[in-house]
């Protein structure tokens, strides 16, 4: 068995009075695609955001690619290069072109020269099928294209893990396919991925494991077929049933 | 009519006063070139510090900004110029104007820039941080370029006020435009130098006012 590239143990998160994560354990192996599902407010996005410390866990331990993410001695900016993240609302920088969006961290974090960064960024845009949109601003791109630029921005840094936080939830239905296609090709290239999403079809086709969360805890997990067809817990069954009706 | 022309638009006096008034203009420009960037820089520091959540930073900062926005700049200037010597600190008029304006206008620029910074969706900051950019890099490359553009009309409007306010320097004997014009007026017993100063102020500021209207119209069109 491969060593886990992501290991989170006993993660608790409080927002004031609110106890959002109540002791979550999650291990993800290299090249694994883990799907996290659950009702809104179950803590799945918070868990994802704790992994790269966009959210500071109240307690617990997190190791990513061998780096102790919660140690005060860890250079968090350096560590985050290894963890790509894609957001529901794309969050591109509107004052820069697609190429500029991808190049920024290559230049300022990875310390690449301008021409080197440009080559890498162009190649990353090529991978998401947007080489011909390199010089367009986000406002000139469709939602699906913007999200693919956001994926290019993350993968250009050659992360060890990619986190997807509801990557298709803000997209019109006809644009979802193009983003899922890029995610599938990433998967085929062996990228380790943790995906919070309601795209059950994609989960069924591509996920190695589905994790069901509710009320700040992992209720159950297993291969997609098991979770979707024969869930062990009543809460999982109820949730899958609700999703199916949509 | 003749009398009005003689007292306000006297060509002979205008010619004689020209070098004095122009020397004042030069000082007004120098003072503006000093005070505007200084105030802007001070404002930038205040606006960036305002993003720090720590109450130990937040409260003193708010008190600072409130105090200097509420304090009339003329009173501040007189206090520095006439008050500090009692503490054994003698600053020239020029330095007093620079400090008073830095404190006053920095607080204004700070509030404008803070509004600009807060107009940038937080998601962009999170995205930038997730790629490993530091907080300061995110501010420099992502937030500020957009923030400044979003509040450009307000920044320009404040700059206009600052340049006009440099005429307060005349109170503490800084030989800027108004002070020089008044010197010329008092030796000629004629108001023409004051009119000259007024015309010069108008000529240098009117293009900025025009630019401001255009920016404001464009911003209004952009929103519509």
Coordinates of C-alpha atoms in Angstrom, one line a residue:
Chain A
X1 CA 0.0 0.0 0.0
X2 CA 1.3 3.4 -0.9
X3 CA 1.9 5.9 1.8
X4 CA -0.9 8.5 2.2
X5 CA 0.0 11.8 0.5
X6 CA -2.7 13.5 2.5
X7 CA -3.2 12.5 6.1
X8 CA -5.6 14.5 8.3
X9 CA -6.3 13.3 11.8
X10 CA -8.7 14.5 14.4
X11 CA -9.6 17.7 12.6
X12 CA -11.9 20.0 14.6
X13 CA -13.0 23.4 13.4
X14 CA -15.1 25.9 15.4
X15 CA -16.5 29.1 14.0
X16 CA -17.3 30.9 17.2
X17 CA -20.1 28.8 18.8
X18 CA -20.5 26.7 15.7
X19 CA -18.7 23.3 15.7
X20 CA -18.3 22.6 12.0
X21 CA -15.8 19.7 12.0
X22 CA -16.0 17.3 14.9
X23 CA -12.9 15.1 14.6
X24 CA -12.5 14.1 11.0
X25 CA -9.9 11.6 9.8
X26 CA -9.1 11.4 6.2
X27 CA -6.2 9.7 4.4
X28 CA -5.7 9.9 0.7
X29 CA -3.1 7.9 -1.3
X30 CA -1.1 9.1 -4.2
X31 CA -3.0 9.0 -7.5
X32 CA -6.3 8.4 -5.7
X33 CA -9.4 10.4 -6.5
X34 CA -11.6 10.9 -3.5
X35 CA -15.0 12.4 -3.8
X36 CA -16.5 14.1 -0.8
X37 CA -20.3 14.4 -0.7
X38 CA -22.8 15.5 1.9
X39 CA -25.6 18.0 2.6
X40 CA -24.7 21.7 2.7
X41 CA -23.4 22.6 6.1
X42 CA -21.9 19.1 6.6
X43 CA -18.4 20.6 6.7
X44 CA -17.0 19.2 3.5
X45 CA -15.8 22.5 2.1
X46 CA -14.4 23.5 5.4
X47 CA -12.5 20.2 5.6
X48 CA -11.0 20.9 2.1
X49 CA -10.1 24.4 3.1
X50 CA -8.4 23.2 6.2
X51 CA -6.1 20.9 4.1
X52 CA -4.2 23.9 2.7
X53 CA -4.9 26.1 5.7
X54 CA -7.2 28.6 4.1
X55 CA -9.1 27.7 7.2
X56 CA -7.2 27.3 10.4
X57 CA -8.2 24.0 12.1
X58 CA -9.0 24.4 15.8
X59 CA -7.2 21.1 16.5
X60 CA -5.8 18.0 14.7
X61 CA -2.9 17.2 12.5
X62 CA -2.5 17.5 8.7
X63 CA 0.4 16.2 6.6
X64 CA 0.5 16.8 2.9
X65 CA 3.3 15.4 0.8
X66 CA 5.3 14.9 3.9
X67 CA 4.9 18.4 5.1
X68 CA 3.4 19.1 8.5
X69 CA 0.9 21.7 7.5
X70 CA 0.1 22.9 11.0
X71 CA 3.6 23.3 12.4
X72 CA 4.6 26.9 13.1
X73 CA 8.0 26.1 11.5
X74 CA 6.3 25.2 8.1
X75 CA 6.5 27.9 5.5
X76 CA 2.9 27.8 4.5
X77 CA 3.4 29.8 1.3
X78 CA 6.0 27.3 0.1
X79 CA 3.8 24.3 1.2
X80 CA 0.8 25.6 -0.7
X81 CA 2.6 25.3 -4.0
X82 CA 2.2 21.5 -3.6
X83 CA -1.6 21.8 -3.1
X84 CA -3.6 23.2 -6.0
X85 CA -7.1 24.5 -5.3
X86 CA -10.0 25.2 -7.6
X87 CA -13.0 27.2 -6.3
X88 CA -16.7 27.2 -7.0
X89 CA -16.5 30.9 -8.2
X90 CA -13.3 30.5 -10.2
X91 CA -11.7 33.5 -8.5
X92 CA -9.6 34.5 -11.5
X93 CA -7.8 37.9 -11.3
X94 CA -10.0 40.0 -13.6
X95 CA -7.2 42.6 -14.4
X96 CA -5.0 40.0 -15.9
X97 CA -5.2 37.9 -19.0
X98 CA -5.6 34.1 -18.8
X99 CA -1.9 33.8 -19.3
X100 CA -1.2 36.4 -16.7
X101 CA -3.4 34.5 -14.2
X102 CA -1.4 31.4 -14.7
X103 CA 2.0 33.1 -14.8
X104 CA 1.7 35.1 -11.6
X105 CA 2.6 32.4 -9.0
X106 CA 5.1 30.8 -11.4
X107 CA 7.0 34.1 -11.4
X108 CA 6.5 35.3 -7.8
X109 CA 6.3 32.0 -5.9
X110 CA 8.2 29.5 -8.0
X111 CA 10.7 32.1 -9.0
X112 CA 10.7 31.3 -12.7
X113 CA 12.0 33.8 -15.3
X114 CA 9.4 35.5 -17.5
X115 CA 10.0 33.4 -20.5
X116 CA 10.1 30.2 -18.5
X117 CA 6.9 31.1 -16.7
X118 CA 5.3 32.0 -20.0
X119 CA 6.2 28.6 -21.6
X120 CA 4.9 26.7 -18.6
X121 CA 1.7 28.8 -18.4
X122 CA 1.1 28.4 -22.1
X123 CA 1.5 24.6 -21.8
X124 CA -0.9 24.5 -18.8
X125 CA -3.5 26.4 -20.9
X126 CA -3.0 23.9 -23.7
X127 CA -3.7 21.1 -21.2
X128 CA -7.1 22.6 -20.4
X129 CA -7.8 23.3 -24.1
X130 CA -7.5 27.0 -23.9
X131 CA -4.2 27.8 -25.7
X132 CA -6.0 30.1 -28.0
X133 CA -7.5 32.1 -25.2
X134 CA -4.2 33.0 -23.5
X135 CA -4.5 36.7 -24.1
X136 CA -8.2 37.0 -23.2
X137 CA -9.3 38.6 -19.9
X138 CA -11.6 36.5 -17.6
X139 CA -14.6 38.8 -18.5
X140 CA -14.2 37.7 -22.1
X141 CA -14.4 34.0 -21.3
X142 CA -17.4 31.7 -20.5
X143 CA -17.8 30.3 -17.0
X144 CA -16.5 26.9 -18.2
X145 CA -13.5 28.5 -19.8
X146 CA -12.8 30.6 -16.6
X147 CA -12.9 27.5 -14.5
X148 CA -10.5 25.8 -16.9
X149 CA -8.1 28.7 -16.6
X150 CA -8.4 28.4 -12.8
X151 CA -7.4 24.7 -13.2
X152 CA -4.5 25.7 -15.4
X153 CA -3.4 28.3 -12.8
X154 CA -3.3 25.5 -10.1
X155 CA -1.7 22.7 -12.2
X156 CA 1.0 25.0 -13.6
X157 CA 2.7 24.8 -10.2
X158 CA 2.9 21.0 -10.5
X159 CA 1.1 20.3 -7.2
X160 CA 1.1 16.9 -5.6
X161 CA -2.6 17.2 -4.8
X162 CA -5.5 19.1 -6.3
X163 CA -8.4 20.2 -4.2
X164 CA -11.7 21.0 -6.0
X165 CA -14.3 22.8 -4.0
X166 CA -17.6 22.4 -6.0
X167 CA -15.9 23.2 -9.3
X168 CA -19.0 23.0 -11.4
X169 CA -21.7 24.3 -9.1
X170 CA -21.6 27.9 -10.5
X171 CA -21.7 26.7 -14.1
X172 CA -24.6 26.6 -16.5
X173 CA -25.4 22.9 -17.2
X174 CA -24.1 23.0 -20.8
X175 CA -20.6 24.2 -19.6
X176 CA -20.2 21.5 -16.9
X177 CA -19.0 18.9 -19.3
X178 CA -15.9 20.8 -20.5
X179 CA -14.7 21.2 -16.9
X180 CA -15.4 17.6 -16.0
X181 CA -13.5 16.5 -19.2
X182 CA -10.4 18.4 -18.0
X183 CA -10.7 16.9 -14.5
X184 CA -11.0 13.4 -16.1
X185 CA -7.8 14.0 -18.1
X186 CA -6.0 15.2 -15.0
X187 CA -7.2 12.0 -13.3
X188 CA -5.8 9.9 -16.2
X189 CA -2.4 11.7 -15.8
X190 CA -2.3 10.3 -12.3
X191 CA -3.1 13.5 -10.3
X192 CA -4.2 12.9 -6.7
X193 CA -7.5 14.7 -6.4
X194 CA -10.0 15.5 -3.6
X195 CA -13.2 16.7 -5.0
X196 CA -16.2 18.2 -3.2
X197 CA -19.0 18.1 -5.6
X198 CA -22.6 16.9 -6.4
X199 CA -21.6 15.5 -9.8
X200 CA -22.7 11.9 -9.0
X201 CA -22.2 10.7 -12.6
X202 CA -18.6 11.9 -12.5
X203 CA -18.1 10.3 -9.1
X204 CA -19.4 7.0 -10.3
X205 CA -17.2 7.1 -13.4
X206 CA -14.0 8.4 -12.0
X207 CA -13.8 8.3 -8.2
X208 CA -11.8 5.6 -6.4
X209 CA -13.6 6.4 -3.2
X210 CA -16.6 8.3 -2.1
X211 CA -16.7 9.9 1.4
X212 CA -20.1 10.9 2.8
X213 CA -20.0 13.6 5.5
X214 CA -22.8 14.9 7.7
X215 CA -22.8 17.2 10.7
X216 CA -19.1 17.6 10.7
X217 CA -18.2 13.9 10.6
X218 CA -17.5 11.3 8.1
X219 CA -20.5 9.0 8.2
X220 CA -19.2 6.3 5.8
X221 CA -16.9 5.8 2.9
X222 CA -16.2 3.3 0.2
X223 CA -16.1 2.6 -3.6
X224 CA -18.7 4.6 -5.5
X225 CA -20.8 1.6 -6.3
X226 CA -21.1 0.7 -2.6
X227 CA -21.9 4.2 -1.4
X228 CA -24.4 4.8 -4.2
X229 CA -26.1 1.4 -4.4
X230 CA -25.8 -0.2 -0.9
X231 CA -25.0 2.5 1.6
X232 CA -24.8 1.2 5.2
X233 CA -26.2 4.2 7.0
X234 CA -29.7 5.6 6.9
X235 CA -28.4 9.2 6.6
X236 CA -26.3 8.3 3.5
X237 CA -29.3 6.5 1.9
X238 CA -31.5 9.6 2.5
X239 CA -29.0 11.9 1.0
X240 CA -28.4 9.8 -2.1
X241 CA -32.1 9.5 -2.5
X242 CA -32.5 13.3 -2.4
X243 CA -29.7 13.8 -4.9
X244 CA -31.2 11.2 -7.3
X245 CA -34.5 13.1 -7.4
X246 CA -32.8 16.1 -9.0
Chain B
X1 CA -15.9 100.2 -14.4
X2 CA -12.6 101.8 -14.9
X3 CA -12.0 101.5 -11.2
X4 CA -12.7 97.8 -11.2
X5 CA -10.3 97.2 -14.1
X6 CA -7.7 99.3 -12.3
X7 CA -8.0 97.4 -9.0
X8 CA -8.5 93.9 -10.3
X9 CA -7.1 93.6 -13.8
X10 CA -4.3 96.1 -13.8
X11 CA -1.9 95.1 -16.6
X12 CA 1.0 97.1 -15.3
X13 CA 0.8 95.6 -11.8
X14 CA 0.3 92.2 -13.3
X15 CA 3.5 92.5 -15.2
X16 CA 5.4 93.7 -12.1
X17 CA 3.9 91.1 -9.8
X18 CA 4.4 88.2 -12.3
X19 CA 7.8 87.0 -11.0
X20 CA 6.6 87.1 -7.4
X21 CA 3.5 85.2 -8.2
X22 CA 5.3 82.6 -10.3
X23 CA 7.8 82.0 -7.5
X24 CA 4.7 81.3 -5.4
X25 CA 3.4 78.9 -8.0
X26 CA 6.6 77.0 -8.0
X27 CA 6.4 76.6 -4.2
X28 CA 2.7 75.4 -4.5
X29 CA 3.8 72.8 -7.0
X30 CA 6.7 71.7 -4.9
X31 CA 4.5 71.5 -1.8
X32 CA 1.9 69.5 -3.7
X33 CA 4.6 67.2 -5.1
X34 CA 5.7 66.6 -1.6
X35 CA 2.4 66.3 0.2
X36 CA 0.4 64.3 -2.3
X37 CA 2.8 61.3 -2.6
X38 CA 3.5 61.4 1.1
X39 CA -0.2 61.5 2.0
X40 CA -0.9 58.7 -0.5
X41 CA 1.8 56.6 1.0
X42 CA 0.6 57.2 4.5
X43 CA -3.0 56.3 3.3
X44 CA -1.7 53.2 1.7
X45 CA -0.1 52.1 5.0
X46 CA -3.2 52.9 6.9
X47 CA -5.4 51.0 4.4
X48 CA -3.3 47.9 4.4
X49 CA -3.0 47.9 8.2
X50 CA -6.8 48.2 8.4
X51 CA -7.0 44.7 6.9
X52 CA -5.3 43.3 10.0
X53 CA -7.9 41.7 12.2
X54 CA -5.9 42.0 15.4
X55 CA -7.8 44.5 17.7
X56 CA -4.4 45.7 19.0
X57 CA -3.8 47.1 15.5
X58 CA -7.4 47.9 14.6
X59 CA -8.5 50.1 17.4
X60 CA -5.5 52.5 17.5
X61 CA -5.7 52.7 13.7
X62 CA -9.4 53.7 13.8
X63 CA -8.7 56.3 16.5
X64 CA -5.9 57.7 14.4
X65 CA -7.9 58.0 11.3
X66 CA -11.0 59.4 13.1
X67 CA -8.9 61.9 14.9
X68 CA -7.1 63.4 11.9
X69 CA -10.2 63.4 9.8
X70 CA -12.1 65.3 12.4
X71 CA -9.2 67.7 13.2
X72 CA -9.3 70.9 10.9
X73 CA -6.1 70.9 9.0
X74 CA -5.7 74.7 9.6
X75 CA -5.8 74.2 13.3
X76 CA -3.4 71.3 13.1
X77 CA -1.0 73.4 11.0
X78 CA -1.1 76.4 13.5
X79 CA -0.7 74.0 16.4
X80 CA 2.4 72.5 14.8
X81 CA 3.8 75.9 13.8
X82 CA 3.0 77.9 16.9
X83 CA 2.8 75.1 19.5
X84 CA 5.9 72.9 18.8
X85 CA 8.4 75.7 19.6
X86 CA 7.1 75.6 23.2
X87 CA 8.3 71.9 23.3
X88 CA 11.6 73.1 21.9
X89 CA 11.0 71.8 18.4
X90 CA 11.3 74.5 15.8
X91 CA 10.2 73.3 12.4
X92 CA 10.0 75.6 9.4
X93 CA 6.7 76.5 7.9
X94 CA 7.3 74.2 5.0
X95 CA 8.0 71.2 7.2
X96 CA 4.9 72.0 9.3
X97 CA 2.7 72.1 6.2
X98 CA 4.2 68.8 5.1
X99 CA 3.5 67.1 8.4
X100 CA 0.1 68.5 8.9
X101 CA -1.0 67.5 5.5
X102 CA 0.6 64.1 5.7
X103 CA -1.5 63.5 8.9
X104 CA -4.7 65.0 7.6
X105 CA -4.7 63.9 4.0
X106 CA -3.1 60.5 4.8
X107 CA -6.2 59.7 6.8
X108 CA -8.5 60.7 3.9
X109 CA -6.5 58.7 1.3
X110 CA -6.4 55.8 3.8
X111 CA -10.2 55.7 4.0
X112 CA -10.6 55.9 0.2
X113 CA -8.1 53.1 -0.4
X114 CA -9.6 51.0 2.4
X115 CA -13.0 51.2 0.6
X116 CA -11.1 50.2 -2.6
X117 CA -9.4 47.2 -1.0
X118 CA -12.7 46.0 0.5
X119 CA -14.4 46.2 -2.9
X120 CA -12.2 43.3 -4.2
X121 CA -13.9 39.9 -3.7
X122 CA -12.2 37.9 -1.0
X123 CA -12.2 34.8 -3.3
X124 CA -9.4 36.4 -5.3
X125 CA -7.3 36.7 -2.2
X126 CA -8.0 33.1 -1.3
X127 CA -7.1 31.9 -4.8
X128 CA -3.9 33.9 -4.7
X129 CA -2.9 32.6 -1.3
X130 CA -3.7 29.0 -2.4
X131 CA -1.0 29.3 -5.0
X132 CA 1.5 30.3 -2.4
X133 CA 1.6 34.0 -2.8
X134 CA 2.2 35.8 0.5
X135 CA -0.3 38.3 2.0
X136 CA 1.8 41.2 0.9
X137 CA 2.3 39.8 -2.6
X138 CA -1.4 39.3 -2.9
X139 CA -2.0 42.9 -1.8
X140 CA 0.6 44.2 -4.3
X141 CA -0.3 42.2 -7.4
X142 CA -4.0 41.3 -7.0
X143 CA -5.8 43.7 -4.6
X144 CA -4.2 47.1 -4.9
X145 CA -4.1 47.4 -8.7
X146 CA -7.8 46.8 -8.9
X147 CA -8.6 48.7 -5.7
X148 CA -6.8 51.9 -6.9
X149 CA -8.7 51.7 -10.2
X150 CA -12.0 51.2 -8.5
X151 CA -11.6 54.4 -6.4
X152 CA -9.6 56.5 -8.9
X153 CA -12.2 59.3 -9.0
X154 CA -12.2 59.6 -5.2
X155 CA -8.4 59.6 -5.1
X156 CA -8.3 62.3 -7.7
X157 CA -11.0 64.3 -6.0
X158 CA -9.0 64.2 -2.7
X159 CA -5.8 65.2 -4.6
X160 CA -7.7 68.2 -5.9
X161 CA -8.6 69.2 -2.3
X162 CA -5.1 68.7 -1.1
X163 CA -3.6 71.0 -3.8
X164 CA -6.2 73.6 -3.0
X165 CA -5.5 73.3 0.7
X166 CA -1.8 74.0 0.2
X167 CA -2.9 77.6 0.2
X168 CA -3.2 77.2 4.0
X169 CA 0.6 77.3 4.0
X170 CA 0.2 81.1 3.6
X171 CA -0.8 81.2 7.3
X172 CA 2.6 80.0 8.4
X173 CA 4.5 82.1 6.0
X174 CA 5.3 79.5 3.4
X175 CA 5.8 81.5 0.2
X176 CA 3.3 79.5 -1.8
X177 CA 1.0 81.0 -4.5
X178 CA -1.5 82.7 -2.2
X179 CA 1.1 84.0 0.2
X180 CA 3.2 85.5 -2.6
X181 CA 0.1 87.0 -4.2
X182 CA -0.8 88.7 -0.9
X183 CA 2.7 90.0 -0.6
X184 CA 2.4 91.5 -4.0
X185 CA -1.0 92.9 -3.2
X186 CA 0.2 94.5 0.0
X187 CA 3.1 96.4 -1.7
X188 CA 1.0 97.4 -4.7
X189 CA -2.2 98.2 -2.8
X190 CA -4.0 96.4 -5.6
X191 CA -6.0 93.2 -5.9
X192 CA -4.6 92.2 -9.3
X193 CA -2.0 89.7 -7.9
X194 CA -4.8 87.9 -6.0
X195 CA -6.8 87.6 -9.2
X196 CA -3.7 86.3 -10.9
X197 CA -3.4 83.6 -8.2
X198 CA -7.0 82.7 -8.7
X199 CA -6.6 82.4 -12.4
X200 CA -3.5 80.2 -11.9
X201 CA -5.2 77.9 -9.5
X202 CA -8.1 77.6 -11.9
X203 CA -5.8 76.9 -14.9
X204 CA -3.9 74.1 -13.1
X205 CA -6.9 72.5 -11.4
X206 CA -9.5 72.8 -14.1
X207 CA -8.0 70.0 -16.3
X208 CA -8.0 67.7 -13.3
X209 CA -11.7 68.6 -12.7
X210 CA -12.5 67.8 -16.3
X211 CA -10.7 64.5 -16.0
X212 CA -12.5 63.7 -12.9
X213 CA -15.9 64.3 -14.5
X214 CA -15.0 62.0 -17.3
X215 CA -13.9 59.3 -15.0
X216 CA -17.1 59.7 -13.0
X217 CA -19.2 59.5 -16.1
X218 CA -17.4 56.5 -17.3
X219 CA -17.8 54.8 -13.9
X220 CA -21.5 55.6 -14.0
X221 CA -21.8 54.2 -17.5
X222 CA -19.9 51.1 -16.3
X223 CA -22.4 50.5 -13.5
X224 CA -25.4 51.0 -15.8

